[in-house]
Amino acid sequence: FFGILISYSVNLLGIWTFGADQANKVILFFNEIAFYHYLPYMWVALGASILLETYKLVSGRWSLKLIVAEFFAQAISLAMGILAFWKGDIWNANFMQQVSQSRLLASDSNALKMISDTWNWVTTNIVYVILLVFILQTIATAVKMFRLRKAS
């Protein structure tokens, strides 16, 4: 559900500003053009996940085939995540400038510096977070495989 929602509502993902003196505005996290460029790849990853979950429901129990299918679905998601976030063009390049111009926070405030530091960390390291999640999922899958073989 979230994948479908985000596919058509990327213009809602950001910081919402409300003010009496100006129109309501959203400072977007993503570059809409780049996001829609990568959207088919995200659909592939979402499709692989849906197929895997369907296979899990149909099979009813863990098997070696299911574990291998889970690994491949995770690998597809990893590849799509790296493809989308590696170059960084998916992010709104003007995000921090737009936050500063919105006058939500004073330009010399600690809160604005914290937002800037967080934004820089996330946009720089998201690929490593995706890779870490893949490694943890792979370890969990390997444990399932080990337990399955031990029970046989």
mmCIF file of C-alpha atoms in Angstrom:
data_model
loop_
_atom_site.group_PDB
_atom_site.id
_atom_site.type_symbol
_atom_site.label_atom_id
_atom_site.label_comp_id
_atom_site.label_asym_id
_atom_site.label_seq_id
_atom_site.Cartn_x
_atom_site.Cartn_y
_atom_site.Cartn_z
ATOM 1 C CA PHE A 1 0.000 0.000 0.000
ATOM 2 C CA PHE A 2 2.780 2.444 0.935
ATOM 3 C CA GLY A 3 4.573 1.760 -2.348
ATOM 4 C CA ILE A 4 1.497 2.636 -4.386
ATOM 5 C CA LEU A 5 0.749 5.685 -2.255
ATOM 6 C CA ILE A 6 4.264 7.088 -2.585
ATOM 7 C CA SER A 7 4.252 6.400 -6.346
ATOM 8 C CA TYR A 8 1.564 8.959 -6.930
ATOM 9 C CA SER A 9 2.081 11.305 -3.995
ATOM 10 C CA VAL A 10 5.775 12.182 -4.009
ATOM 11 C CA ASN A 11 4.758 15.845 -3.998
ATOM 12 C CA LEU A 12 3.359 15.304 -0.477
ATOM 13 C CA LEU A 13 6.625 14.020 1.014
ATOM 14 C CA GLY A 14 8.433 16.891 2.604
ATOM 15 C CA ILE A 15 8.126 19.639 5.150
ATOM 16 C CA TRP A 16 4.736 21.297 5.098
ATOM 17 C CA THR A 17 4.639 25.006 5.816
ATOM 18 C CA PHE A 18 1.530 26.824 6.894
ATOM 19 C CA GLY A 19 1.295 30.537 7.330
ATOM 20 C CA ALA A 20 -1.253 33.319 7.367
ATOM 21 C CA ASP A 21 0.930 35.549 5.213
ATOM 22 C CA GLN A 22 1.781 32.952 2.568
ATOM 23 C CA ALA A 23 0.175 30.017 0.779
ATOM 24 C CA ASN A 24 0.639 26.530 2.181
ATOM 25 C CA LYS A 25 3.704 24.952 0.644
ATOM 26 C CA VAL A 26 5.610 21.655 0.742
ATOM 27 C CA ILE A 27 9.396 21.643 0.721
ATOM 28 C CA LEU A 28 9.981 18.355 -1.076
ATOM 29 C CA PHE A 29 12.517 15.757 0.020
ATOM 30 C CA PHE A 30 12.788 14.338 -3.493
ATOM 31 C CA ASN A 31 13.471 15.727 -6.947
ATOM 32 C CA GLU A 32 10.179 14.832 -8.638
ATOM 33 C CA ILE A 33 11.665 14.361 -12.113
ATOM 34 C CA ALA A 34 14.407 12.036 -10.879
ATOM 35 C CA PHE A 35 11.975 10.216 -8.587
ATOM 36 C CA TYR A 36 9.643 9.423 -11.466
ATOM 37 C CA HIS A 37 12.648 8.302 -13.512
ATOM 38 C CA TYR A 38 13.504 5.702 -10.848
ATOM 39 C CA LEU A 39 9.892 4.773 -10.118
ATOM 40 C CA PRO A 40 9.758 1.768 -12.513
ATOM 41 C CA TYR A 41 12.789 0.295 -10.745
ATOM 42 C CA MET A 42 11.070 0.774 -7.399
ATOM 43 C CA TRP A 43 8.015 -1.008 -8.792
ATOM 44 C CA VAL A 44 10.241 -3.959 -9.750
ATOM 45 C CA ALA A 45 11.495 -4.201 -6.157
ATOM 46 C CA LEU A 46 7.946 -3.841 -4.827
ATOM 47 C CA GLY A 47 6.733 -6.510 -7.252
ATOM 48 C CA ALA A 48 9.481 -8.902 -6.169
ATOM 49 C CA SER A 49 8.503 -8.370 -2.527
ATOM 50 C CA ILE A 50 4.828 -8.960 -3.262
ATOM 51 C CA LEU A 51 5.624 -12.143 -5.181
ATOM 52 C CA LEU A 52 7.790 -13.362 -2.309
ATOM 53 C CA GLU A 53 5.074 -12.711 0.277
ATOM 54 C CA THR A 54 2.537 -14.496 -1.939
ATOM 55 C CA TYR A 55 4.906 -17.458 -2.252
ATOM 56 C CA LYS A 56 5.306 -17.509 1.546
ATOM 57 C CA LEU A 57 1.534 -17.572 2.043
ATOM 58 C CA VAL A 58 0.989 -20.311 -0.534
ATOM 59 C CA SER A 59 3.804 -22.561 0.680
ATOM 60 C CA GLY A 60 2.815 -22.259 4.327
ATOM 61 C CA ARG A 61 6.233 -23.235 5.677
ATOM 62 C CA TRP A 62 9.872 -22.505 5.091
ATOM 63 C CA SER A 63 11.673 -24.524 2.454
ATOM 64 C CA LEU A 64 15.007 -24.230 0.708
ATOM 65 C CA LYS A 65 13.251 -22.857 -2.408
ATOM 66 C CA LEU A 66 11.507 -20.208 -0.322
ATOM 67 C CA ILE A 67 14.765 -19.167 1.327
ATOM 68 C CA VAL A 68 16.459 -18.842 -2.071
ATOM 69 C CA ALA A 69 13.475 -16.824 -3.366
ATOM 70 C CA GLU A 70 13.731 -14.554 -0.319
ATOM 71 C CA PHE A 71 17.426 -13.983 -0.967
ATOM 72 C CA PHE A 72 16.758 -13.051 -4.603
ATOM 73 C CA ALA A 73 13.917 -10.681 -3.656
ATOM 74 C CA GLN A 74 16.243 -9.004 -1.152
ATOM 75 C CA ALA A 75 18.983 -8.761 -3.790
ATOM 76 C CA ILE A 76 16.555 -7.130 -6.231
ATOM 77 C CA SER A 77 15.530 -4.602 -3.575
ATOM 78 C CA LEU A 78 19.193 -3.897 -2.819
ATOM 79 C CA ALA A 79 19.996 -3.346 -6.487
ATOM 80 C CA MET A 80 17.016 -1.046 -6.968
ATOM 81 C CA GLY A 81 17.831 0.926 -3.803
ATOM 82 C CA ILE A 82 21.437 1.414 -4.838
ATOM 83 C CA LEU A 83 20.402 2.335 -8.380
ATOM 84 C CA ALA A 84 17.961 4.968 -7.128
ATOM 85 C CA PHE A 85 20.130 6.535 -4.417
ATOM 86 C CA TRP A 86 23.744 6.079 -5.577
ATOM 87 C CA LYS A 87 24.093 9.265 -7.627
ATOM 88 C CA GLY A 88 22.001 11.328 -5.237
ATOM 89 C CA ASP A 89 19.983 13.010 -7.973
ATOM 90 C CA ILE A 90 16.777 11.639 -6.461
ATOM 91 C CA TRP A 91 17.064 14.155 -3.618
ATOM 92 C CA ASN A 92 15.851 17.747 -3.822
ATOM 93 C CA ALA A 93 19.129 19.583 -4.407
ATOM 94 C CA ASN A 94 17.601 22.828 -3.115
ATOM 95 C CA PHE A 95 16.073 21.368 0.040
ATOM 96 C CA MET A 96 18.197 23.208 2.593
ATOM 97 C CA GLN A 97 17.992 26.469 0.645
ATOM 98 C CA GLN A 98 14.195 26.146 0.559
ATOM 99 C CA VAL A 99 14.076 25.386 4.291
ATOM 100 C CA SER A 100 16.152 28.504 4.995
ATOM 101 C CA GLN A 101 14.006 30.657 2.710
ATOM 102 C CA SER A 102 10.798 29.421 4.314
ATOM 103 C CA ARG A 103 11.697 31.300 7.507
ATOM 104 C CA LEU A 104 10.454 28.402 9.630
ATOM 105 C CA LEU A 105 13.640 28.696 11.658
ATOM 106 C CA ALA A 106 16.122 31.487 12.221
ATOM 107 C CA SER A 107 19.061 31.237 9.839
ATOM 108 C CA ASP A 108 21.524 31.051 12.720
ATOM 109 C CA SER A 109 19.538 28.613 14.891
ATOM 110 C CA ASN A 110 20.808 25.298 16.200
ATOM 111 C CA ALA A 111 17.655 23.617 14.898
ATOM 112 C CA LEU A 112 18.462 24.658 11.320
ATOM 113 C CA LYS A 113 22.031 23.408 11.743
ATOM 114 C CA MET A 114 20.705 20.100 13.092
ATOM 115 C CA ILE A 115 18.341 19.755 10.123
ATOM 116 C CA SER A 116 21.212 20.540 7.765
ATOM 117 C CA ASP A 117 23.510 17.991 9.410
ATOM 118 C CA THR A 118 20.777 15.331 9.380
ATOM 119 C CA TRP A 119 19.924 16.055 5.740
ATOM 120 C CA ASN A 120 23.565 15.802 4.708
ATOM 121 C CA TRP A 121 24.047 12.553 6.641
ATOM 122 C CA VAL A 122 20.919 10.912 5.213
ATOM 123 C CA THR A 123 21.567 11.943 1.621
ATOM 124 C CA THR A 124 25.195 10.835 1.850
ATOM 125 C CA ASN A 125 24.725 7.552 3.727
ATOM 126 C CA ILE A 126 21.363 6.133 2.631
ATOM 127 C CA VAL A 127 23.077 3.637 0.314
ATOM 128 C CA TYR A 128 25.077 2.286 3.245
ATOM 129 C CA VAL A 129 21.914 1.985 5.331
ATOM 130 C CA ILE A 130 20.255 0.048 2.495
ATOM 131 C CA LEU A 131 23.329 -2.196 2.290
ATOM 132 C CA LEU A 132 23.299 -2.750 6.063
ATOM 133 C CA VAL A 133 19.631 -3.765 5.954
ATOM 134 C CA PHE A 134 20.422 -6.196 3.133
ATOM 135 C CA ILE A 135 23.276 -7.732 5.136
ATOM 136 C CA LEU A 136 21.058 -8.140 8.204
ATOM 137 C CA GLN A 137 18.281 -9.701 6.120
ATOM 138 C CA THR A 138 20.800 -12.040 4.494
ATOM 139 C CA ILE A 139 22.074 -13.137 7.912
ATOM 140 C CA ALA A 140 18.492 -13.803 9.035
ATOM 141 C CA THR A 141 17.884 -15.799 5.845
ATOM 142 C CA ALA A 142 21.088 -17.790 6.414
ATOM 143 C CA VAL A 143 19.968 -18.598 9.967
ATOM 144 C CA LYS A 144 16.624 -19.837 8.613
ATOM 145 C CA MET A 145 18.479 -22.001 6.089
ATOM 146 C CA PHE A 146 20.762 -23.396 8.780
ATOM 147 C CA ARG A 147 17.790 -24.228 11.039
ATOM 148 C CA LEU A 148 15.910 -25.817 8.131
ATOM 149 C CA ARG A 149 18.856 -28.039 7.221
ATOM 150 C CA LYS A 150 19.459 -28.927 10.857
ATOM 151 C CA ALA A 151 15.802 -29.964 11.285
ATOM 152 C CA SER A 152 15.942 -32.202 8.188
#
